[in-house]
XYZ file of C-alpha atoms in Angstrom:
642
model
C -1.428 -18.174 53.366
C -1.177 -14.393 53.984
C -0.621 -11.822 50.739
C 1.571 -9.006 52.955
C 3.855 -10.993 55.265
C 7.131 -11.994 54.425
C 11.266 -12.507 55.966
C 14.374 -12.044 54.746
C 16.712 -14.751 56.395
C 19.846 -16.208 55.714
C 19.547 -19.738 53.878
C 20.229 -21.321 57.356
C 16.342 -20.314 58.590
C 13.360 -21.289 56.151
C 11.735 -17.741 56.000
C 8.335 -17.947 57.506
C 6.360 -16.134 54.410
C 3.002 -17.745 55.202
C 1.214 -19.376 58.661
C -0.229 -21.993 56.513
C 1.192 -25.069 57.445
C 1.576 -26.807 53.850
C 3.410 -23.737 53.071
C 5.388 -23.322 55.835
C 6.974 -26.709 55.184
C 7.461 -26.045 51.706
C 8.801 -22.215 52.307
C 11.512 -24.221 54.811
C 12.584 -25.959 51.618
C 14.442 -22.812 50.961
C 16.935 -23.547 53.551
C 20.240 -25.193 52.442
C 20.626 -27.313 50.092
C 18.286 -25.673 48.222
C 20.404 -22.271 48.477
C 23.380 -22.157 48.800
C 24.604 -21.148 52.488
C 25.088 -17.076 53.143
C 22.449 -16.504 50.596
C 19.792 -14.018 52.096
C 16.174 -15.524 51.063
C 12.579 -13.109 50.456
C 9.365 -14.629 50.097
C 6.584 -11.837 48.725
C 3.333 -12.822 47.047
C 3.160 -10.443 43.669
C 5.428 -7.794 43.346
C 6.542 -4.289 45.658
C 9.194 -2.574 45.078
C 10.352 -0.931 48.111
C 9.884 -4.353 49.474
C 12.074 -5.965 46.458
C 14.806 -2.727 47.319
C 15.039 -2.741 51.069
C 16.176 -6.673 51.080
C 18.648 -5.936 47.914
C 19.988 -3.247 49.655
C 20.300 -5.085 52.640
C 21.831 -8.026 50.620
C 24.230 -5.450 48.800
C 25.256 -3.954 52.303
C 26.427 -7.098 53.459
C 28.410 -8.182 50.302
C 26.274 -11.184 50.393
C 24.235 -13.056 47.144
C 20.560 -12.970 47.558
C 17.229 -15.009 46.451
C 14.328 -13.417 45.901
C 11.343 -15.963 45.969
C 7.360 -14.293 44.493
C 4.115 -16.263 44.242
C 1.954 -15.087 41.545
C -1.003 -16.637 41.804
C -0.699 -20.348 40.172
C 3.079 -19.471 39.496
C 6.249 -19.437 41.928
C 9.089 -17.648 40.794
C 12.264 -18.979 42.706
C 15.120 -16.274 41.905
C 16.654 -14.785 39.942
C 19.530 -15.172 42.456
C 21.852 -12.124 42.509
C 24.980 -11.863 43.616
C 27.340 -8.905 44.112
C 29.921 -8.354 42.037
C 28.541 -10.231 38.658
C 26.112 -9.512 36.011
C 23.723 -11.066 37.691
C 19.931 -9.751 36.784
C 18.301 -8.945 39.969
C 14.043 -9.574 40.610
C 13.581 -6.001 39.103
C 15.704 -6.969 36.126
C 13.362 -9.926 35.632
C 10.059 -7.520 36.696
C 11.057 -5.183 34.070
C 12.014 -7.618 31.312
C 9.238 -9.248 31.297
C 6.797 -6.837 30.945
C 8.495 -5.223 28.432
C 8.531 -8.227 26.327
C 4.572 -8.407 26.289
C 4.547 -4.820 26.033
C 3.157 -4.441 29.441
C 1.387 -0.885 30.201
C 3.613 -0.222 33.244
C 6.732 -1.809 31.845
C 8.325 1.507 32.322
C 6.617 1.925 36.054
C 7.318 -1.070 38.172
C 6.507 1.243 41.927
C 2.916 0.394 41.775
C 2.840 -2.664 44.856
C 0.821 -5.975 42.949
C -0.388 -8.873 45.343
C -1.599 -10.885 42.554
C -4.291 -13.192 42.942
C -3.958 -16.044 46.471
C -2.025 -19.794 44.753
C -5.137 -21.816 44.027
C -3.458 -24.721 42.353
C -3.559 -27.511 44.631
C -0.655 -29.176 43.077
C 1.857 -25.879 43.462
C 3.049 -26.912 47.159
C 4.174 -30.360 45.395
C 5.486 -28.739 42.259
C 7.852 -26.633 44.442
C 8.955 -29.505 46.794
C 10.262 -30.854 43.787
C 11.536 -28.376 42.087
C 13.838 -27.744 44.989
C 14.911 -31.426 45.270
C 15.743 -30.910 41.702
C 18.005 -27.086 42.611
C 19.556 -28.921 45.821
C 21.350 -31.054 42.649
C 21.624 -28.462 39.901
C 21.941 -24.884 42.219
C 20.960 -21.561 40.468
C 23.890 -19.778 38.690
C 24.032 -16.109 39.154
C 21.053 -14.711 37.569
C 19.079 -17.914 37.215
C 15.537 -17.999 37.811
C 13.511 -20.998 38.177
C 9.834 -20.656 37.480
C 7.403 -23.163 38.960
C 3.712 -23.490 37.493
C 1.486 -26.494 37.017
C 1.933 -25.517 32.981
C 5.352 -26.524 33.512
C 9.323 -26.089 35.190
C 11.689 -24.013 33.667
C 15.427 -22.165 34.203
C 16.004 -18.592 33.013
C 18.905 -16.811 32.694
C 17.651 -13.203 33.229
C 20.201 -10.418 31.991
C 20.600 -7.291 33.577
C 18.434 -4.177 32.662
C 19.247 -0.230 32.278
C 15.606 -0.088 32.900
C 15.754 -1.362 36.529
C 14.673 0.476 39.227
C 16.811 -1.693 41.582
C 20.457 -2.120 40.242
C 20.477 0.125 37.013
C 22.095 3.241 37.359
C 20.905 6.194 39.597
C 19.796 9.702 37.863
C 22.711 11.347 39.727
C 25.021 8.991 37.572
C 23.667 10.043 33.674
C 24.908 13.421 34.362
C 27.882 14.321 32.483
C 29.503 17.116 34.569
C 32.974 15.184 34.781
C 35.014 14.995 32.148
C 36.327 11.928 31.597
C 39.993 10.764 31.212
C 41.710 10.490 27.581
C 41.011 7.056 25.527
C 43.907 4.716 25.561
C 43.142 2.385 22.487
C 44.586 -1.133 23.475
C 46.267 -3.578 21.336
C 44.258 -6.297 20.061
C 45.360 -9.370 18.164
C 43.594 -10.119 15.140
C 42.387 -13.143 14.135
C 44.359 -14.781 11.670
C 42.104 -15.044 8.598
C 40.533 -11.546 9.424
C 42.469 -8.397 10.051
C 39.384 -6.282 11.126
C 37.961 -9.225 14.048
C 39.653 -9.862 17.192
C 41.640 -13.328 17.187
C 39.828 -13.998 20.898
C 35.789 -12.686 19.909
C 33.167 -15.317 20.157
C 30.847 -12.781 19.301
C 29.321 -15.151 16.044
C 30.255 -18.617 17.569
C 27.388 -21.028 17.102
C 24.550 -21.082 19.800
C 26.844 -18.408 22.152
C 24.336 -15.377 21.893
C 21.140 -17.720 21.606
C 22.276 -19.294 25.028
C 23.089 -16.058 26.353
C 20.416 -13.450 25.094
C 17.338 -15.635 23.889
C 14.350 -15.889 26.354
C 11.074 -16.029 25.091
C 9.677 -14.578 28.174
C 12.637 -12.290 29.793
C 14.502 -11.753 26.675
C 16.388 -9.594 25.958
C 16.470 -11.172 22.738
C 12.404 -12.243 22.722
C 13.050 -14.920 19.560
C 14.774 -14.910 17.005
C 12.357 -15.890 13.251
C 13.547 -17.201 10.183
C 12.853 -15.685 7.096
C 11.490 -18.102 4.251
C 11.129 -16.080 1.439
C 14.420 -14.582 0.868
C 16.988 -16.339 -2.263
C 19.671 -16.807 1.249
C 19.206 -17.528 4.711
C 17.939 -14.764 6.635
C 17.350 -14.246 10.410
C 15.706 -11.529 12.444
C 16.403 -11.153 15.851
C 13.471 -9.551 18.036
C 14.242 -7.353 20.890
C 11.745 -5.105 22.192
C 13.705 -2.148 23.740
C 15.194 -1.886 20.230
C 13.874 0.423 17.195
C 13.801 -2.421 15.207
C 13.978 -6.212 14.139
C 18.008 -7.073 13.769
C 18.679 -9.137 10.444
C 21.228 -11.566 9.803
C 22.157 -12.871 6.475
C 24.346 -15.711 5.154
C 24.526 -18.974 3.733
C 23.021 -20.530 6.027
C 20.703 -19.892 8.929
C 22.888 -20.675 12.019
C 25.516 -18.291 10.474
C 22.606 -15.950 10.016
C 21.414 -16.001 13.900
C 24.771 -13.988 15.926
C 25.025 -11.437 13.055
C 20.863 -10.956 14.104
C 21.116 -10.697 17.335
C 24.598 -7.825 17.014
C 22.479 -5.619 14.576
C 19.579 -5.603 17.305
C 22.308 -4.674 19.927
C 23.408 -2.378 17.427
C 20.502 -0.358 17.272
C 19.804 -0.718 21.328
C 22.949 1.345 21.329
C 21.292 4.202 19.498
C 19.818 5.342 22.542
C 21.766 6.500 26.010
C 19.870 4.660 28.557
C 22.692 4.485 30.965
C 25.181 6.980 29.474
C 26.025 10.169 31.410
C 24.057 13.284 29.387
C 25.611 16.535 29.591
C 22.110 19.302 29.347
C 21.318 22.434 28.493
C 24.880 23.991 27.345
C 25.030 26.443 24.205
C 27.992 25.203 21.905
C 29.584 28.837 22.948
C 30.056 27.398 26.770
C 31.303 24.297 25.408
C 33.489 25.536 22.641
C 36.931 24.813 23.934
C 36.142 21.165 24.805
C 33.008 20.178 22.095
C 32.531 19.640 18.053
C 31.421 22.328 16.290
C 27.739 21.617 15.482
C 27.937 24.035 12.609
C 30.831 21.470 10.707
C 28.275 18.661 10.788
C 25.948 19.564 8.293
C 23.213 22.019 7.875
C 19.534 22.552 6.770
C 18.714 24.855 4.962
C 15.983 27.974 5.468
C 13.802 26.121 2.846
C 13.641 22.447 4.705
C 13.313 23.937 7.893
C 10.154 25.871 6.878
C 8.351 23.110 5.139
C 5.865 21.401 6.831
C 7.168 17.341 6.250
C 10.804 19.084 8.647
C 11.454 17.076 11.629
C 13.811 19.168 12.877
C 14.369 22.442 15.066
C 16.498 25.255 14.174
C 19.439 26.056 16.276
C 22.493 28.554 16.623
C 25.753 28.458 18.279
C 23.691 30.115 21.364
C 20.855 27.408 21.709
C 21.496 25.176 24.475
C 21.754 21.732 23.705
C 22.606 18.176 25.223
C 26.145 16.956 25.002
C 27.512 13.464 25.084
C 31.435 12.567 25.420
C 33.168 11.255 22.957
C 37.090 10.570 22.516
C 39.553 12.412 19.298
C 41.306 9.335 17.937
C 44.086 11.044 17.043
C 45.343 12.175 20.565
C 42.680 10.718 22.873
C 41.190 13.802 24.298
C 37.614 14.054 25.334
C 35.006 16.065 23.630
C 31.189 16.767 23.788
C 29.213 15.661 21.002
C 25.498 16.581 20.287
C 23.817 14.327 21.615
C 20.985 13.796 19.035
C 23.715 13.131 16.364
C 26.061 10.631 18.951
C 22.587 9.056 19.683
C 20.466 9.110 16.578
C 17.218 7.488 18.760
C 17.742 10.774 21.364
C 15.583 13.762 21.588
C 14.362 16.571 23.491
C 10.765 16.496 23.681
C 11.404 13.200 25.854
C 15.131 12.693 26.670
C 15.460 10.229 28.782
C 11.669 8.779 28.327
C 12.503 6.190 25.072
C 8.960 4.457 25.947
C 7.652 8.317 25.724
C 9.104 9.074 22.639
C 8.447 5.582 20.664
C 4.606 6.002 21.838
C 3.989 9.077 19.404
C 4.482 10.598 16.021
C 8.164 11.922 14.316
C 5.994 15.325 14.382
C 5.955 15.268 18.528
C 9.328 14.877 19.122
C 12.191 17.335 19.171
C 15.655 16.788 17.168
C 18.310 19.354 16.168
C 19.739 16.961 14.463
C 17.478 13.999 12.379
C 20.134 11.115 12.277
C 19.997 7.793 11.217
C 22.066 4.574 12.566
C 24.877 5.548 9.665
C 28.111 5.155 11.199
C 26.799 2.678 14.576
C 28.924 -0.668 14.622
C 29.538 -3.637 16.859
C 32.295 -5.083 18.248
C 34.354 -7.379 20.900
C 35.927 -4.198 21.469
C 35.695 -1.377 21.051
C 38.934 -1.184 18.543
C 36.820 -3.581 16.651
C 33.532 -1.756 16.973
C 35.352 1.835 15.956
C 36.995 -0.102 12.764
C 33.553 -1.222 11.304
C 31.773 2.164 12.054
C 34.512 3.887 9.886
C 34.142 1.315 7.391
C 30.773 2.603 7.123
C 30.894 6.016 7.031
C 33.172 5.704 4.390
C 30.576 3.857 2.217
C 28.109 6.149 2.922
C 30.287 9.112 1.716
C 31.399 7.529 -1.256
C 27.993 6.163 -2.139
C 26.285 9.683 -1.586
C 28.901 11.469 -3.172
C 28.721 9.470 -6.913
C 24.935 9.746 -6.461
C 24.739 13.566 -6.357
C 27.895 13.730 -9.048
C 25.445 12.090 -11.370
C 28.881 11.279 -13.057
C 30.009 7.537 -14.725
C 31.828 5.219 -13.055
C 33.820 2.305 -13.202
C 32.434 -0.942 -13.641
C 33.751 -4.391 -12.655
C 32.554 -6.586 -15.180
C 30.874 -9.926 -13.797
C 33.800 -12.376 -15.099
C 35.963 -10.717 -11.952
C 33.902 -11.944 -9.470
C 34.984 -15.484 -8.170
C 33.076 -15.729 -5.018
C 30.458 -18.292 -5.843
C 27.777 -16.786 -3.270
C 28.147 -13.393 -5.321
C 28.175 -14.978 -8.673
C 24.888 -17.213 -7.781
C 23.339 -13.794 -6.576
C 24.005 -12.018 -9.973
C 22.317 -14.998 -11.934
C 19.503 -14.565 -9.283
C 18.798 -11.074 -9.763
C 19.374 -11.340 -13.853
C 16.446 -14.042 -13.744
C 13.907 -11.630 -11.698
C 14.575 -9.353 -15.269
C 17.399 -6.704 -13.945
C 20.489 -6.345 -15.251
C 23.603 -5.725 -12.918
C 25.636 -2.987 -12.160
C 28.566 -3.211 -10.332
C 30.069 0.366 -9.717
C 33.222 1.738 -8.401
C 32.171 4.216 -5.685
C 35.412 4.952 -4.351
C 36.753 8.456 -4.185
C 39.149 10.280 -1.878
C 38.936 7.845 1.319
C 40.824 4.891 -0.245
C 38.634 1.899 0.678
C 37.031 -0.492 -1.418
C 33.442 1.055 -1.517
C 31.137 -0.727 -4.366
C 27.923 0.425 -5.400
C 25.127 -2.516 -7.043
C 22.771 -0.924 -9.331
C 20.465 -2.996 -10.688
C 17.973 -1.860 -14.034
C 14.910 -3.231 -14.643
C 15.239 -4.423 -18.464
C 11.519 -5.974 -18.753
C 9.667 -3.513 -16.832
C 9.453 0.206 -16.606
C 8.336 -0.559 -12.781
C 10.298 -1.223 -10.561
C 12.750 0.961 -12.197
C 16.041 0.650 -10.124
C 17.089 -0.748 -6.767
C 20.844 0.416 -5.380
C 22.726 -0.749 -2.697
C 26.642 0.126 -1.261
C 28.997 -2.433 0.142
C 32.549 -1.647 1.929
C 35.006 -3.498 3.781
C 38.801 -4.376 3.913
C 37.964 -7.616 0.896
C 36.267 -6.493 -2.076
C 34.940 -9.493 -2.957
C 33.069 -9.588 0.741
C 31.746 -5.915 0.465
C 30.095 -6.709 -3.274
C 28.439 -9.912 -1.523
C 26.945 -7.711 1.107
C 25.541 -5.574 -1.460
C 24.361 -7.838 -3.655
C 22.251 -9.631 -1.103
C 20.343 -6.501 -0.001
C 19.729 -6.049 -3.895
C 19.214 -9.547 -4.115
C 16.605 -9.259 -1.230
C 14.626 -6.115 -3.127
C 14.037 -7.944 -6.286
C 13.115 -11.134 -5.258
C 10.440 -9.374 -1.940
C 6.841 -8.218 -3.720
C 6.947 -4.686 -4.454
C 4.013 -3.809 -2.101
C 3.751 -0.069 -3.266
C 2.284 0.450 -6.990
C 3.305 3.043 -9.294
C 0.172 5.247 -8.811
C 0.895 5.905 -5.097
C 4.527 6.837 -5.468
C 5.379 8.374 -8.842
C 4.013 12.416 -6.954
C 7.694 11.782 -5.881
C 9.123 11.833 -9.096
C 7.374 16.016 -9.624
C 7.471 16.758 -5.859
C 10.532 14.950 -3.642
C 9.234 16.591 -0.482
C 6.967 13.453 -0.738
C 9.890 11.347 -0.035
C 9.679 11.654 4.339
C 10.908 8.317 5.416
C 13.741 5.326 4.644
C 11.573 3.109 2.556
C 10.461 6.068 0.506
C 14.193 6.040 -0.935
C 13.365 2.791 -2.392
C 9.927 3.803 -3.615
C 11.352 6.952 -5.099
C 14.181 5.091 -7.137
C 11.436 2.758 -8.359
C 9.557 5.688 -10.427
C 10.491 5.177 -14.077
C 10.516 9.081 -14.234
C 14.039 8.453 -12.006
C 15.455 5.793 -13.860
C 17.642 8.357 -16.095
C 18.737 9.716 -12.954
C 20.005 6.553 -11.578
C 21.531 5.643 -14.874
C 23.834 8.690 -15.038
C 26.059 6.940 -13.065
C 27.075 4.290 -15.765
C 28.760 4.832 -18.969
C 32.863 4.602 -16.872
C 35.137 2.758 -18.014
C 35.427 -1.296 -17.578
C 37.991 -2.023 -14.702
C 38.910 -5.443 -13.432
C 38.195 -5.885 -9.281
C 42.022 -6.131 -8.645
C 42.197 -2.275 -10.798
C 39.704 -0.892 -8.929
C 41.094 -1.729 -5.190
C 44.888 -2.870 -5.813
C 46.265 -4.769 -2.664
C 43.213 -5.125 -0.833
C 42.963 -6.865 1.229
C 46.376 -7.258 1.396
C 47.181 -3.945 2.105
C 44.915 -3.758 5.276
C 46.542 -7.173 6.370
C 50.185 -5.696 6.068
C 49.642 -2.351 7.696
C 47.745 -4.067 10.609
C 50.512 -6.078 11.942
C 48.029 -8.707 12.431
C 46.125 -6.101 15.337
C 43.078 -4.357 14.964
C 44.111 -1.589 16.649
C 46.921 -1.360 13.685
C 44.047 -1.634 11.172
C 42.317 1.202 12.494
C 45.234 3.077 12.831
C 45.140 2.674 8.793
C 41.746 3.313 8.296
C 41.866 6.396 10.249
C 45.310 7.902 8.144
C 43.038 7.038 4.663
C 40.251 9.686 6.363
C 43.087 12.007 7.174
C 44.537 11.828 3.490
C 41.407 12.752 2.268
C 40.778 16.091 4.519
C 39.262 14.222 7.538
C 41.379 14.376 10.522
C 39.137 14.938 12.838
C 37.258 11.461 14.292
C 35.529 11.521 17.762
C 34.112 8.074 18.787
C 31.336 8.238 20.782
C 31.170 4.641 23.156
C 27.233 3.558 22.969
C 27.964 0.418 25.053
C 25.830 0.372 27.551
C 25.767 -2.021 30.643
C 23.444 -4.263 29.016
C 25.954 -4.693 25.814
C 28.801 -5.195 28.335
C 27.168 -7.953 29.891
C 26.584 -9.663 26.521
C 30.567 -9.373 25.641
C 29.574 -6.589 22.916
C 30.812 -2.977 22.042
C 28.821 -0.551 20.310
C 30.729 2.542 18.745
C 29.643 5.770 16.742
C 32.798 7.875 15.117
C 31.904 11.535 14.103
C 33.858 13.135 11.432
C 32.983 16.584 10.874
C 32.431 16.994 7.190
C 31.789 13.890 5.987
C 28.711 13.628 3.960
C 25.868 11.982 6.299
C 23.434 9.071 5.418
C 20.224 10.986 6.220
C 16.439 9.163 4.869
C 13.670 12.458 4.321
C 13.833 15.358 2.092
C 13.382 17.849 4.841
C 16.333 16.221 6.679
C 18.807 15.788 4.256
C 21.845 17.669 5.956
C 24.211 18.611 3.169
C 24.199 22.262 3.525
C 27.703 24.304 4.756
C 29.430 20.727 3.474
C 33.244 22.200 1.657
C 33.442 18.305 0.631
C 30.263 17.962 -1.431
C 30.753 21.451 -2.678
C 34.493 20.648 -3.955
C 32.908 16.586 -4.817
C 30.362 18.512 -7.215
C 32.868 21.407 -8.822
C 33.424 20.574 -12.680
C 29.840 18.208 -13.090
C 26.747 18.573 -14.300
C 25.195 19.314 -10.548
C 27.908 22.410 -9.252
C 25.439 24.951 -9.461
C 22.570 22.379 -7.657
C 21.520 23.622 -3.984
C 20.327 21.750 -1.551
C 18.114 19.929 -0.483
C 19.424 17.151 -4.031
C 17.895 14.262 -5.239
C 16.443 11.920 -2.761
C 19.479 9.321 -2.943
C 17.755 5.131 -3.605
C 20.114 3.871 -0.784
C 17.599 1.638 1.018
């Protein structure tokens, strides 16, 4: 059997890979049945690309599907078989997956040529007789791979990858020198029992993403773990291109697993592996066609000169990278930053993400330090852009009470029906806190709570906060009450001593989970508590006619929802929202949408002393006019959102 010979054939001709007999006989297996006829077959021991390209590209020329077959020492990979036209993964899709899934050192570098070690298992010949007995009556799909070792048979689906060298998208592509056309938002029926979710998304349907996504060895979706130790069914969904874990929680765990798996391909969104980057333009080249950097947010002289500053200054004159996004309100395109469309993005790197994730904050380059505020999924992207402004309206509200430092209104526990909500509050009462449940909402007219809870045993843990929003008040005080529910119940694994330098010197507060730390200091407690003291409002006084009133304005479409969400930001002095489309090809595949709306002005969710961007804000400024904190500058108090 010879490690450097090889044919590509039609499925009509056995290719003759090897002059060993056995193998010969068993290559000729490949031949119809096996394949189906007009598929183009390669046999390659171990792995090279150009080899892997010039057959693809031969296959691709012809319009015909194609097999690639590679022998890996005691292993025979048959497929995956691609075909044009589909979203077929190709054999660098399933190169690249896999090695990114064990963290491979050249998952990002698949042109060095492997051999791989000569078959020694005597059985393999047999195994892959067999095994293509066994395809002849159950063909590969599109994308179907069908790996054959003496450890054991088994079918992959392998997904398509940004990251492949073969069918991902050329450099010449991620260059945004075009602009694109105007957005045309598209009706979309709602589903009846849910104004906000398309009536035809599948998107959390038992078992449809596990079948789909879940591969222990190609992924995307590596596994997905169950959490044991939380008071409700959690799930985390591992993928390893993403920042982090995705979490799903619910009632119970297979409700928990689709809602893991979208928050992963959330956060894959936060980075533009296949989207077109614009480079190098000063907002003054840009001006007539771009968001003002300036109305995002600023930092001030003082963060960007202290050492824990992740950021790098910049002026209208600084050239920066530019992403397209889409005004809702007449559909024209603009450029967005692209470190604050992209919050995973930066400069040191760009387009390296393996780069960047390999080192420290310190060594990479951001004008602006964002956070995945404001990123939503979706069957669409109507859907996607709904839920994003859902959030950044909970954000704003939430931020905005915090640095009031002003009472609120409270919704006493006897107006909360939903059982899962009510059996949470008990929960968190018997870990020693009592429950807050506060009325964030302000100018944008959507049900925003906030959930403070008070430690009334301890001085330590002193607080823990969390926001909920969403069209049903009763459903956006659940979600906040299980993260709350979720920090009192989890073992504080910090101890006083090593946090409470926060309390004299916030600087100290640098990442996300120092937010939690920091409201944990009893030294902060009085802070936190500033916020109660309003009066006592029933749920139905705090947010009349929702969700009613989302329901009726919709017209049972979500596109008529969002057109209501987006005239509430309007009323309050926000007109301006550019959605920025993260889905890449790999969410597209899955039947997802990823979306990102700017609104210039609105407060931002940022995690970091040195990063908080609140400076040049009109809407803070006027929030904060008549309190206690109107002559405060920024940066403010580290906010405990977690």
């Amino acid at each position: 059997m010879h490690s450097d010979t090889a044919d590509t054939t039609s499925a009509r001709r056995a290719p003759d890979a090897y002059d060993d007999e056995i193998w010969r006989d068993v290559c000729a297996g490949l031949s119809a049945p096996a394949v189906a006829d007009g598929v183009s077959v390669s046999v390659r021991r171990g792995w090279d690309l150009g080899w892997e390209r010039q057959r693809l590209d031969a296959a691709r020329e012809s319009g015909s599907p194609h097999l690639s077959v590679r022998v890996h020492g005691d292993e025979i990979l048959v497929g995956p078989l691609w075909a044009p036209g589909t979203d077929a993964g190709c054999a660098g899709c399933a190169e690249v997956r896999e090695r990114t899934v064990v963290d491979h050192p050249l998952a990002g570098d698949l042109a060095h040529a492997a051999a791989g070690p000569a078959p020694s298992e005597a059985l393999l010949p047999e195994l892959l007789r067999a095994s293509l007995e066994h395809l002849a009556r159950r063909p590969l799909g599109p994308g179907e791979l069908y790996a054959v070792s003496a450890r054991g048979l088994r079918r992959h689906r392998v997904a398509r990858s940004f990251h492949c060298p073969l069918c991902g998208p050329e450099k010449g592509e991620l260059a945004a020198v075009e602009e694109p056309l105007p957005l045309a938002l598209r009706n979309r029926p709602a589903s009846p029992g849910d104004p906000t979710r398309s009536g035809d998304s599948r998107l959390v349907e038992r078992g449809l993403l596990r079948e789909r996504l879940v591969d222990d060895r190609f992924g995307p979706v590596r596994a997905i773990l169950r959490e044991s130790r939380t008071p409700f069914a959690m799930s985390m969904a591992v993928v390893p291109d993403a920042p982090a874990m995705g979490h799903g929680r619910a009632r119970t765990f297979a409700e928990t697993e689709p809602v893991a798996v979208l928050e992963a391909y959330e956060r894959l969104g936060g980075f533009p592996y296949d989207i077109p980057v614009l480079t190098d333009r000063a907002y003054t080249d840009v001006a007539e066609h771009a968001v003002d950097p300036a109305t995002l947010g600023r930092y001030t002289d003082e963060q960007l000169a202290h050492p824990t500053s992740r950021v790098t200054p910049h002026t209208a004159d600084t050239p920066m990278d530019w992403v397209w996004g889409h005004d809702l309100d007449d559909g024209r395109a603009l450029l967005v930053p692209a470190d604050h469309a992209f919050y995973q993005y930066e400069y040191a790197f760009r387009r390296d993400r393996r780069a960047a994730r390999a080192v420290g904050p310190h060594e990479r380059k951001h004008y602006f330090y964002e956070s995945s505020s404001g990123c939503a999924v979706g069957a669409n992207l109507e859907e996607a852009a709904l839920h994003s402004l859902f959030e950044l309206a909970e954000r704003d509200a939430f931020l905005t009470s915090w640095y009031r430092a002003a009472p609120l209104p409270h919704i006493p526990e006897s107006s909360i029906t939903d059982p899962t909500s009510r059996a949470m509050i008990e929960l968190i009462r018997a870990r020693g806190f009592d429950i807050h449940l506060l009325v964030a909402t302000r100018d944008i007219a959507l049900p925003v709570v906030w959930v403070l809870a008070v430690n009334r045993l301890d001085p330590f843990p002193a607080t823990f906060s969390s926001a909920g929003s969403g069209a049903d008040p009763q459903s956006a005080i659940r979600g906040a009450l299980r993260e709350v529910a979720q920090l009192v119940t989890n073992p504080v694994d910090w101890t006083r001593e090593q946090v409470e330098a926060m309390a004299e010197d916030p600087w100290l507060v640098q990442e996300l989970e120092d937010h939690v730390r920091f409201s944990s200091i009893p030294e902060t407690l009085e802070r936190a508590t500033a916020a109660l003291g309003g009066p006592s409002v029933t749920l139905d006084e705090a947010f009349p006619d929702w969700p009613r009133r989302l329901a009726d304005a919709s017209g049972g479409d979500v596109r008529g929802a969002l057109d209501l969400v987006r005239s509430l930001f309007a009323d309050a002095g926000l007109d301006r929202i550019v959605l920025v489309d993260q889905t890449s090809r790999e969410h597209a595949d899955a039947g997802i949408h990823v979306a990102r709306a700017v609104v210039p002005g609105i407060l931002p969710m940022c995690f970091g002393h040195a990063q908080q961007r609140l400076a040049g804000l009109p809407r803070l400024e006027a929030a904060l006019r008549g309190t206690a904190q109107e002559h405060r500058t920024s940066p403010y108090d580290p906010h405990p959102f977690p």
